[in-house]
CSV table of C-alpha atoms in Angstrom, one decimal:
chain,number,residue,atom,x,y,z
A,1,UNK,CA,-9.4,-6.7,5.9
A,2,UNK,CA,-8.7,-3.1,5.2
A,3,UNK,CA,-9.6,-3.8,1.3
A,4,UNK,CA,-10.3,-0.4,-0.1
A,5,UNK,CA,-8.1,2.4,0.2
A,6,UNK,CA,-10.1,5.3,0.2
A,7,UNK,CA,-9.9,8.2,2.2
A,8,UNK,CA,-11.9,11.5,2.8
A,9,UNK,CA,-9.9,14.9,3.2
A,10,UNK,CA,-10.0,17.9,4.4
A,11,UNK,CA,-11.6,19.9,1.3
A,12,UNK,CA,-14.7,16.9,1.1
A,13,UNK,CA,-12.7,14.8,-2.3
A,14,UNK,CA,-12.1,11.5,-1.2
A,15,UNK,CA,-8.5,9.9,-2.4
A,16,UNK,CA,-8.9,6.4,-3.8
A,17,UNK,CA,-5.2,4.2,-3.9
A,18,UNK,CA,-4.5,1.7,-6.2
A,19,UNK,CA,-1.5,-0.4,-6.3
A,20,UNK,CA,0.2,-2.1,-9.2
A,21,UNK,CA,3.1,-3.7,-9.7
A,22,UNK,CA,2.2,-4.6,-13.6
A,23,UNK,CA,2.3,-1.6,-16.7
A,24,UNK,CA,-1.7,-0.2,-16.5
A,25,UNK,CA,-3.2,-1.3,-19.0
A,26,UNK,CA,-6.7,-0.4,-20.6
A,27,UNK,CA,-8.6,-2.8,-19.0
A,28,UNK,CA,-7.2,-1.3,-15.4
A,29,UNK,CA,-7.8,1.8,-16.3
A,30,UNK,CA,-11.6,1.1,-17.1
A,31,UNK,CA,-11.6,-0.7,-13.5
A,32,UNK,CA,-10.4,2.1,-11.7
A,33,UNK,CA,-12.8,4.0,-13.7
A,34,UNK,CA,-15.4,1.9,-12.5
A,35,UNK,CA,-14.9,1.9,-9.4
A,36,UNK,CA,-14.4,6.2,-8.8
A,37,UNK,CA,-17.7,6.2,-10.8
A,38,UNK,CA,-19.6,4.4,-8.8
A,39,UNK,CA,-18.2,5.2,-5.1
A,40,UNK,CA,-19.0,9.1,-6.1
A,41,UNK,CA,-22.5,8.0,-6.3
A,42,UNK,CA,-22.8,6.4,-3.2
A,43,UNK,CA,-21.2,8.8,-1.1
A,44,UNK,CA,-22.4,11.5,-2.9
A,45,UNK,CA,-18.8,13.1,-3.4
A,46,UNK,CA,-15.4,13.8,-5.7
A,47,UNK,CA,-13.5,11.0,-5.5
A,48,UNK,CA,-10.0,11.0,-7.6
A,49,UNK,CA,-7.9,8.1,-8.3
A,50,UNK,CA,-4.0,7.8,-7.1
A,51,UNK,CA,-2.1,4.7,-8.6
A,52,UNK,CA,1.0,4.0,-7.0
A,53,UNK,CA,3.2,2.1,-9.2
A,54,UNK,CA,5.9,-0.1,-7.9
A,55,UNK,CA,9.3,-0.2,-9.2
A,56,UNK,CA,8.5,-2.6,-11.5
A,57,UNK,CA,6.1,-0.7,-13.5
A,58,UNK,CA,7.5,-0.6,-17.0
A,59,UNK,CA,4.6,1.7,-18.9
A,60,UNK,CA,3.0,4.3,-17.3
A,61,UNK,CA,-0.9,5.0,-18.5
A,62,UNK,CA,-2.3,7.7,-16.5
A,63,UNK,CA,-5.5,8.2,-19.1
A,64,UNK,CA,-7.8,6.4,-21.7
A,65,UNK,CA,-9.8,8.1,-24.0
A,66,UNK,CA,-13.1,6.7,-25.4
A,67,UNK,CA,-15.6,8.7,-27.1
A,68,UNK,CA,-15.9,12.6,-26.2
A,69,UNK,CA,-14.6,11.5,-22.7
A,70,UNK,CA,-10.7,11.1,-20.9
A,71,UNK,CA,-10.2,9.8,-17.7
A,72,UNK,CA,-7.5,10.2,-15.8
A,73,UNK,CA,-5.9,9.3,-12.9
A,74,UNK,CA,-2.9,10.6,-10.9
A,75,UNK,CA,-0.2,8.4,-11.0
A,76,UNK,CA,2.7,8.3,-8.5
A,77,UNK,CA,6.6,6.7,-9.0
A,78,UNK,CA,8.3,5.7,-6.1
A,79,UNK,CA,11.0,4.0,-8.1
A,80,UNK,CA,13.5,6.5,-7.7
A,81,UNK,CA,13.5,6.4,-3.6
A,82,UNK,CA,15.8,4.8,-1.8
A,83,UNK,CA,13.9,2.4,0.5
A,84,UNK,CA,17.3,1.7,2.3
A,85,UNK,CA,17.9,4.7,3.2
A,86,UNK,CA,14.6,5.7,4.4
A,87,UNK,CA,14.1,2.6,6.6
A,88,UNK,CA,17.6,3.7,8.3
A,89,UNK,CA,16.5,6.5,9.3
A,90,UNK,CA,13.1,5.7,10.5
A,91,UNK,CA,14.7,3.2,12.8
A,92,UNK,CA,16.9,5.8,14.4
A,93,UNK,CA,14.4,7.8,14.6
A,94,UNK,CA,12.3,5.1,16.9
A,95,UNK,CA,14.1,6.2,19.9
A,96,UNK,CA,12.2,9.8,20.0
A,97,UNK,CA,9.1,8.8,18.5
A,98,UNK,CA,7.5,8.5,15.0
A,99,UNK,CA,5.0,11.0,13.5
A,100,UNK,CA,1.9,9.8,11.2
A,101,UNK,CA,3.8,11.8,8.0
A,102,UNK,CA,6.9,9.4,9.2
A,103,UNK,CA,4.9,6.4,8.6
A,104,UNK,CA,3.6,7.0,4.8
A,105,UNK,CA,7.4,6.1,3.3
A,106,UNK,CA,7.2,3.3,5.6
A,107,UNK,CA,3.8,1.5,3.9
A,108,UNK,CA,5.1,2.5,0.7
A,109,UNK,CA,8.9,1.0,1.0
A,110,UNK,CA,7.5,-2.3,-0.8
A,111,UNK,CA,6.8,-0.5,-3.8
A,112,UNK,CA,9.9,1.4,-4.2
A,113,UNK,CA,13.8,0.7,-5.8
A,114,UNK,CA,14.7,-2.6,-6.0
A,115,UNK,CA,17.2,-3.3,-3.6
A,116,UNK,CA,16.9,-4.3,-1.0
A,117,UNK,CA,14.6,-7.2,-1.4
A,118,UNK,CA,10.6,-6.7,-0.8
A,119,UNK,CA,10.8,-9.2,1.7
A,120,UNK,CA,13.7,-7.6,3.2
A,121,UNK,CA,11.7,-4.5,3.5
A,122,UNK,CA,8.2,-5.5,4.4
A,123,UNK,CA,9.7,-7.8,7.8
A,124,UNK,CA,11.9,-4.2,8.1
A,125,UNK,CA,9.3,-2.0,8.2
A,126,UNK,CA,7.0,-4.5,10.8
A,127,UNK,CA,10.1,-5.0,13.1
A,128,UNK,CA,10.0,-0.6,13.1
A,129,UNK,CA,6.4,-0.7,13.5
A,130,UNK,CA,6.5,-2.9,16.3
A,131,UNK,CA,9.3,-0.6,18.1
A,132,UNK,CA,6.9,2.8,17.4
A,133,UNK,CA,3.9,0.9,19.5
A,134,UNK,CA,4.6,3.5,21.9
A,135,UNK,CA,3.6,6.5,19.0
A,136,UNK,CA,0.3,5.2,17.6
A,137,UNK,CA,-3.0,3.1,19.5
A,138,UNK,CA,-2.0,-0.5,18.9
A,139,UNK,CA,-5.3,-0.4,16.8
A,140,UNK,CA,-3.5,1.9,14.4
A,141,UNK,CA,-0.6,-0.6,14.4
A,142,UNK,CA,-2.3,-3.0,13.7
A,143,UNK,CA,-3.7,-1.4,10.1
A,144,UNK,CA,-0.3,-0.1,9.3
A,145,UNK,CA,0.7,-3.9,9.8
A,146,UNK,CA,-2.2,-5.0,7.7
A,147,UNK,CA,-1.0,-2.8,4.5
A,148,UNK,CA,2.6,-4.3,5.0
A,149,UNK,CA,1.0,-7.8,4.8
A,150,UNK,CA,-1.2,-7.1,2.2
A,151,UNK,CA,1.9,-6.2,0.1
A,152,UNK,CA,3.4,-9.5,1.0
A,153,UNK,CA,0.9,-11.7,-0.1
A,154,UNK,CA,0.3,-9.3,-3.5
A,155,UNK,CA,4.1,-9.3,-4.4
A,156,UNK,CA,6.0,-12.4,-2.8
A,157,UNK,CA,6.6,-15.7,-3.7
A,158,UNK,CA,5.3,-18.8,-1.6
A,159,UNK,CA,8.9,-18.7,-0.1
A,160,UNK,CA,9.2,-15.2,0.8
A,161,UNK,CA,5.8,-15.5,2.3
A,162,UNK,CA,7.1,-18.3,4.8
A,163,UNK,CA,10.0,-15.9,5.4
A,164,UNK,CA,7.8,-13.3,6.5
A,165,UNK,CA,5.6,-15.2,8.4
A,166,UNK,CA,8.0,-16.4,10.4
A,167,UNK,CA,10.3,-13.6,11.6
A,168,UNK,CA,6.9,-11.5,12.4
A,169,UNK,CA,4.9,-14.7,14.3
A,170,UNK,CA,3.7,-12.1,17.1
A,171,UNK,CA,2.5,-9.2,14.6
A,172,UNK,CA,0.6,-12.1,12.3
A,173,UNK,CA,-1.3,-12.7,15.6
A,174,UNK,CA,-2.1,-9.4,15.6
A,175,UNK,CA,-3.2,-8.8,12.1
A,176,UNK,CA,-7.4,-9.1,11.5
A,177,UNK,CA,-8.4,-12.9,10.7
A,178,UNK,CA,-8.7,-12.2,7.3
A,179,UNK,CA,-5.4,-11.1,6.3
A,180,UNK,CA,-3.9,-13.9,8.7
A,181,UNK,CA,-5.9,-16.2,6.7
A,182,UNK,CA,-4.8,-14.9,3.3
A,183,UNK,CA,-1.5,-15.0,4.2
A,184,UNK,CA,-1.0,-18.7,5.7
A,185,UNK,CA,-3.4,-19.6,2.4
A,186,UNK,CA,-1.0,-17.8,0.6
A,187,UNK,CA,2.0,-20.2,2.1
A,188,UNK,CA,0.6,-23.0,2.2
A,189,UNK,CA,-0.9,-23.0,-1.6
């Protein structure tokens, strides 16, 4: 599975993503905390922490203080975009080809406004993945798949999963063995 989000950039930081769905709370900020702590050691580089909050995010903490030091992290909303409207016009925009920067809203549509439905949105943004095959190697349609599942089995119920499952059979084929497996685990439980 693609487990950790963390990318390298241009200027040598590398980006860490979290995902939460839950208020932060202490105890997640000293994980993520944790973690950027000891991944700069091993690769021997900045890393900073982004946590992207879903809609249902009630409390944002973006810092903890203890002792002399504060960590923080940067923290990024996507409550306020309209998932609706930005799965439209990807799927018009299918036709004449999708661009990597066209794909981030995509991955993230899960995590935004509430309507309409995650589930809705997550089999939505595999059916415009599937029709974009033709922009991207299928081995980088398969990892954008991946984070779409990974989403499913984080924030749907048992139901929703079967939902999912079902309507995207072919791209659950697809999808590495160990997200296949979480996800009928995930159903069947």
């Amino acid at each position: 599975m693609y487990e950790d989000f963390l990318y390298e950039m241009e200027n040598g930081n590398w980006y860490h993503f979290e995902f939460e769905s839950d208020s932060l709370t202490v105890d997640d900020m000293k994980r993520f905390r944790e973690y950027e702590a000891s991944t700069a050691r091993r690769i021997n580089a900045p890393v900073i922490t982004y946590v992207i909050c879903s809609s249902k995010v009630k409390k944002i903490r973006s810092s903890i203080s203890e002792g002399t030091n504060t960590y923080r992290v940067r923290v990024i909303r996507l409550k306020d975009n309209d998932p609706g409207k930005i799965l439209s016009q990807l799927e018009q925009k299918t036709s004449t080809g999708l661009q990597r920067e066209d794909i981030i809203p995509l991955l993230l549509s899960p995590l935004m406004a509430e309507k309409p439905e995650q589930k809705n949105r997550i089999m939505d943004g595999i059916h415009i993945l599937k029709k974009a095959e033709s922009s991207f190697s299928r081995r980088e349609v398969q990892k954008m798949e991946a984070i779409l599942y990974a989403f499913a089995v984080k924030f749907l119920n048992n139901e929703d999963l079967t939902v999912v499952k079902e309507a995207s059979v072919s791209g659950v084929k697809k999808v590495n063995a160990s997200v296949k497996r979480k996800l009928l685990n995930a159903t069947a439980g």
